[in-house]
Amino acid sequence: MRAVTSAPAPADRKPLRGVASRRSALGVAWAMAASAAAPALGLYLRRRARLGKEIPERLSERRGIDDSARPAGRLIWLHAASVGETMSVLPVVAAIRCLAPEVTVLVTTGTVTSAGLLEQRLRSDHPGGRVI
């Protein structure tokens, strides 16, 4: 039978200079590309809003800007990127509401369709509840 040995301690390993330098160079290149593309984001989002793929009143949220006050107390944040994920998160929201009714549940979505579906379902399933 062969003995199992553990991996050498980090001090025993040689540094991966080539890999590390490529990672940092890629990170710098990515940051530069993102900074250069940032001014076009507003144009892109407005175009998506004209095509019905964004809610015009909520475009600032796509840039991480939201003036809504945070509700008092505990908050659980769930994100559902698509319609399928939105349908999957609904039973989770219901379970949270049953187990901890004092908790506010924040559900965010990635598409206009899933946001509409979520609003419709939560309004009928949780009227006056602490789900935003």
PDB file of C-alpha atoms in Angstrom:
ATOM      1  CA  MET A   1       0.000   0.000   0.000  1.00  0.00           C
ATOM      2  CA  ARG A   2       1.267   3.453  -0.861  1.00  0.00           C
ATOM      3  CA  ALA A   3       1.474   6.170   1.769  1.00  0.00           C
ATOM      4  CA  VAL A   4      -0.489   9.341   1.217  1.00  0.00           C
ATOM      5  CA  THR A   5       1.646  12.453   1.489  1.00  0.00           C
ATOM      6  CA  SER A   6       0.506  15.994   1.801  1.00  0.00           C
ATOM      7  CA  ALA A   7       1.428  18.739  -0.620  1.00  0.00           C
ATOM      8  CA  PRO A   8       4.626  20.629   0.167  1.00  0.00           C
ATOM      9  CA  ALA A   9       4.313  23.662   2.373  1.00  0.00           C
ATOM     10  CA  PRO A  10       4.042  26.997   0.535  1.00  0.00           C
ATOM     11  CA  ALA A  11       7.592  27.907   1.564  1.00  0.00           C
ATOM     12  CA  ASP A  12       8.848  24.833  -0.325  1.00  0.00           C
ATOM     13  CA  ARG A  13       7.207  25.859  -3.579  1.00  0.00           C
ATOM     14  CA  LYS A  14       8.837  27.965  -6.230  1.00  0.00           C
ATOM     15  CA  PRO A  15       6.956  31.163  -7.154  1.00  0.00           C
ATOM     16  CA  LEU A  16       5.055  31.102 -10.422  1.00  0.00           C
ATOM     17  CA  ARG A  17       6.505  34.303 -11.790  1.00  0.00           C
ATOM     18  CA  GLY A  18       5.218  33.993 -15.315  1.00  0.00           C
ATOM     19  CA  VAL A  19       1.656  33.192 -14.274  1.00  0.00           C
ATOM     20  CA  ALA A  20       1.546  35.929 -11.625  1.00  0.00           C
ATOM     21  CA  SER A  21       2.832  38.594 -13.998  1.00  0.00           C
ATOM     22  CA  ARG A  22       0.309  37.563 -16.668  1.00  0.00           C
ATOM     23  CA  ARG A  23      -2.506  37.791 -14.118  1.00  0.00           C
ATOM     24  CA  SER A  24      -1.547  41.273 -13.033  1.00  0.00           C
ATOM     25  CA  ALA A  25      -1.059  42.403 -16.639  1.00  0.00           C
ATOM     26  CA  LEU A  26      -4.479  41.009 -17.514  1.00  0.00           C
ATOM     27  CA  GLY A  27      -5.995  42.775 -14.496  1.00  0.00           C
ATOM     28  CA  VAL A  28      -4.458  46.086 -15.537  1.00  0.00           C
ATOM     29  CA  ALA A  29      -5.616  45.617 -19.130  1.00  0.00           C
ATOM     30  CA  TRP A  30      -9.144  44.753 -17.936  1.00  0.00           C
ATOM     31  CA  ALA A  31      -9.294  47.822 -15.677  1.00  0.00           C
ATOM     32  CA  MET A  32      -8.105  50.071 -18.502  1.00  0.00           C
ATOM     33  CA  ALA A  33     -10.660  48.623 -20.935  1.00  0.00           C
ATOM     34  CA  ALA A  34     -13.481  49.013 -18.393  1.00  0.00           C
ATOM     35  CA  SER A  35     -12.488  52.617 -17.698  1.00  0.00           C
ATOM     36  CA  ALA A  36     -12.326  53.416 -21.405  1.00  0.00           C
ATOM     37  CA  ALA A  37     -15.758  51.843 -22.023  1.00  0.00           C
ATOM     38  CA  ALA A  38     -17.484  53.503 -19.039  1.00  0.00           C
ATOM     39  CA  PRO A  39     -18.619  56.631 -20.928  1.00  0.00           C
ATOM     40  CA  ALA A  40     -20.439  54.444 -23.459  1.00  0.00           C
ATOM     41  CA  LEU A  41     -22.453  52.710 -20.718  1.00  0.00           C
ATOM     42  CA  GLY A  42     -25.023  55.510 -20.526  1.00  0.00           C
ATOM     43  CA  LEU A  43     -25.622  55.400 -24.279  1.00  0.00           C
ATOM     44  CA  TYR A  44     -25.877  51.624 -24.208  1.00  0.00           C
ATOM     45  CA  LEU A  45     -28.397  51.629 -21.348  1.00  0.00           C
ATOM     46  CA  ARG A  46     -30.547  54.341 -22.945  1.00  0.00           C
ATOM     47  CA  ARG A  47     -30.632  52.321 -26.181  1.00  0.00           C
ATOM     48  CA  ARG A  48     -31.700  49.219 -24.236  1.00  0.00           C
ATOM     49  CA  ALA A  49     -34.450  51.289 -22.577  1.00  0.00           C
ATOM     50  CA  ARG A  50     -35.732  52.448 -25.994  1.00  0.00           C
ATOM     51  CA  LEU A  51     -35.842  48.783 -27.086  1.00  0.00           C
ATOM     52  CA  GLY A  52     -37.856  47.836 -23.985  1.00  0.00           C
ATOM     53  CA  LYS A  53     -35.022  45.823 -22.445  1.00  0.00           C
ATOM     54  CA  GLU A  54     -34.596  48.194 -19.483  1.00  0.00           C
ATOM     55  CA  ILE A  55     -36.992  50.168 -17.307  1.00  0.00           C
ATOM     56  CA  PRO A  56     -36.083  53.830 -18.029  1.00  0.00           C
ATOM     57  CA  GLU A  57     -36.818  55.012 -14.476  1.00  0.00           C
ATOM     58  CA  ARG A  58     -34.374  52.423 -13.097  1.00  0.00           C
ATOM     59  CA  LEU A  59     -31.354  52.957 -15.359  1.00  0.00           C
ATOM     60  CA  SER A  60     -29.296  54.426 -12.513  1.00  0.00           C
ATOM     61  CA  GLU A  61     -29.621  51.107 -10.663  1.00  0.00           C
ATOM     62  CA  ARG A  62     -27.637  49.457 -13.460  1.00  0.00           C
ATOM     63  CA  ARG A  63     -24.736  51.691 -12.426  1.00  0.00           C
ATOM     64  CA  GLY A  64     -25.187  50.854  -8.744  1.00  0.00           C
ATOM     65  CA  ILE A  65     -27.034  54.060  -7.834  1.00  0.00           C
ATOM     66  CA  ASP A  66     -30.236  53.748  -5.786  1.00  0.00           C
ATOM     67  CA  ASP A  67     -31.700  56.442  -3.541  1.00  0.00           C
ATOM     68  CA  SER A  68     -34.041  54.061  -1.709  1.00  0.00           C
ATOM     69  CA  ALA A  69     -33.632  54.068   2.039  1.00  0.00           C
ATOM     70  CA  ARG A  70     -32.575  50.775   3.562  1.00  0.00           C
ATOM     71  CA  PRO A  71     -35.432  49.266   5.567  1.00  0.00           C
ATOM     72  CA  ALA A  72     -34.917  48.996   9.316  1.00  0.00           C
ATOM     73  CA  GLY A  73     -34.082  45.615  10.777  1.00  0.00           C
ATOM     74  CA  ARG A  74     -32.719  42.484   9.217  1.00  0.00           C
ATOM     75  CA  LEU A  75     -32.574  42.212   5.434  1.00  0.00           C
ATOM     76  CA  ILE A  76     -32.090  39.174   3.228  1.00  0.00           C
ATOM     77  CA  TRP A  77     -31.080  39.933  -0.343  1.00  0.00           C
ATOM     78  CA  LEU A  78     -31.795  37.395  -3.087  1.00  0.00           C
ATOM     79  CA  HIS A  79     -30.882  37.895  -6.739  1.00  0.00           C
ATOM     80  CA  ALA A  80     -32.647  36.133  -9.597  1.00  0.00           C
ATOM     81  CA  ALA A  81     -30.930  36.839 -12.901  1.00  0.00           C
ATOM     82  CA  SER A  82     -33.494  35.268 -15.229  1.00  0.00           C
ATOM     83  CA  VAL A  83     -37.162  34.323 -15.404  1.00  0.00           C
ATOM     84  CA  GLY A  84     -36.332  30.736 -14.446  1.00  0.00           C
ATOM     85  CA  GLU A  85     -34.362  31.856 -11.419  1.00  0.00           C
ATOM     86  CA  THR A  86     -37.193  34.231 -10.496  1.00  0.00           C
ATOM     87  CA  MET A  87     -39.646  31.341 -10.509  1.00  0.00           C
ATOM     88  CA  SER A  88     -37.207  29.308  -8.401  1.00  0.00           C
ATOM     89  CA  VAL A  89     -36.738  32.044  -5.800  1.00  0.00           C
ATOM     90  CA  LEU A  90     -40.467  32.516  -5.100  1.00  0.00           C
ATOM     91  CA  PRO A  91     -40.751  29.454  -2.798  1.00  0.00           C
ATOM     92  CA  VAL A  92     -37.598  30.623  -0.999  1.00  0.00           C
ATOM     93  CA  VAL A  93     -39.195  34.027  -0.381  1.00  0.00           C
ATOM     94  CA  ALA A  94     -42.342  32.322   0.908  1.00  0.00           C
ATOM     95  CA  ALA A  95     -40.303  30.131   3.270  1.00  0.00           C
ATOM     96  CA  ILE A  96     -38.371  33.106   4.615  1.00  0.00           C
ATOM     97  CA  ARG A  97     -41.612  35.031   5.170  1.00  0.00           C
ATOM     98  CA  CYS A  98     -43.069  32.073   7.116  1.00  0.00           C
ATOM     99  CA  LEU A  99     -39.961  31.430   9.222  1.00  0.00           C
ATOM    100  CA  ALA A 100     -39.000  35.053   9.877  1.00  0.00           C
ATOM    101  CA  PRO A 101     -41.888  37.470   9.171  1.00  0.00           C
ATOM    102  CA  GLU A 102     -39.982  40.391  10.724  1.00  0.00           C
ATOM    103  CA  VAL A 103     -37.226  40.105   8.115  1.00  0.00           C
ATOM    104  CA  THR A 104     -37.368  42.233   4.970  1.00  0.00           C
ATOM    105  CA  VAL A 105     -36.621  40.292   1.786  1.00  0.00           C
ATOM    106  CA  LEU A 106     -35.023  42.217  -1.081  1.00  0.00           C
ATOM    107  CA  VAL A 107     -35.238  40.454  -4.427  1.00  0.00           C
ATOM    108  CA  THR A 108     -33.375  41.845  -7.423  1.00  0.00           C
ATOM    109  CA  THR A 109     -33.574  40.614 -10.999  1.00  0.00           C
ATOM    110  CA  GLY A 110     -31.569  40.883 -14.181  1.00  0.00           C
ATOM    111  CA  THR A 111     -34.288  41.285 -16.803  1.00  0.00           C
ATOM    112  CA  VAL A 112     -37.382  43.419 -17.323  1.00  0.00           C
ATOM    113  CA  THR A 113     -39.507  40.295 -17.793  1.00  0.00           C
ATOM    114  CA  SER A 114     -38.376  38.732 -14.518  1.00  0.00           C
ATOM    115  CA  ALA A 115     -38.876  42.048 -12.677  1.00  0.00           C
ATOM    116  CA  GLY A 116     -42.468  42.244 -13.965  1.00  0.00           C
ATOM    117  CA  LEU A 117     -43.141  38.625 -13.058  1.00  0.00           C
ATOM    118  CA  LEU A 118     -41.697  39.124  -9.584  1.00  0.00           C
ATOM    119  CA  GLU A 119     -43.743  42.261  -8.982  1.00  0.00           C
ATOM    120  CA  GLN A 120     -46.942  40.528 -10.088  1.00  0.00           C
ATOM    121  CA  ARG A 121     -46.347  37.383  -8.029  1.00  0.00           C
ATOM    122  CA  LEU A 122     -45.146  39.113  -4.875  1.00  0.00           C
ATOM    123  CA  ARG A 123     -47.987  41.619  -4.905  1.00  0.00           C
ATOM    124  CA  SER A 124     -50.561  38.808  -4.979  1.00  0.00           C
ATOM    125  CA  ASP A 125     -48.672  36.349  -2.731  1.00  0.00           C
ATOM    126  CA  HIS A 126     -47.394  38.831  -0.137  1.00  0.00           C
ATOM    127  CA  PRO A 127     -49.746  41.845   0.019  1.00  0.00           C
ATOM    128  CA  GLY A 128     -48.451  44.417   2.466  1.00  0.00           C
ATOM    129  CA  GLY A 129     -45.510  42.169   3.291  1.00  0.00           C
ATOM    130  CA  ARG A 130     -41.888  43.049   3.803  1.00  0.00           C
ATOM    131  CA  VAL A 131     -40.756  41.999   0.350  1.00  0.00           C
ATOM    132  CA  ILE A 132     -39.156  44.649  -1.883  1.00  0.00           C
TER     133      ILE A 132
END
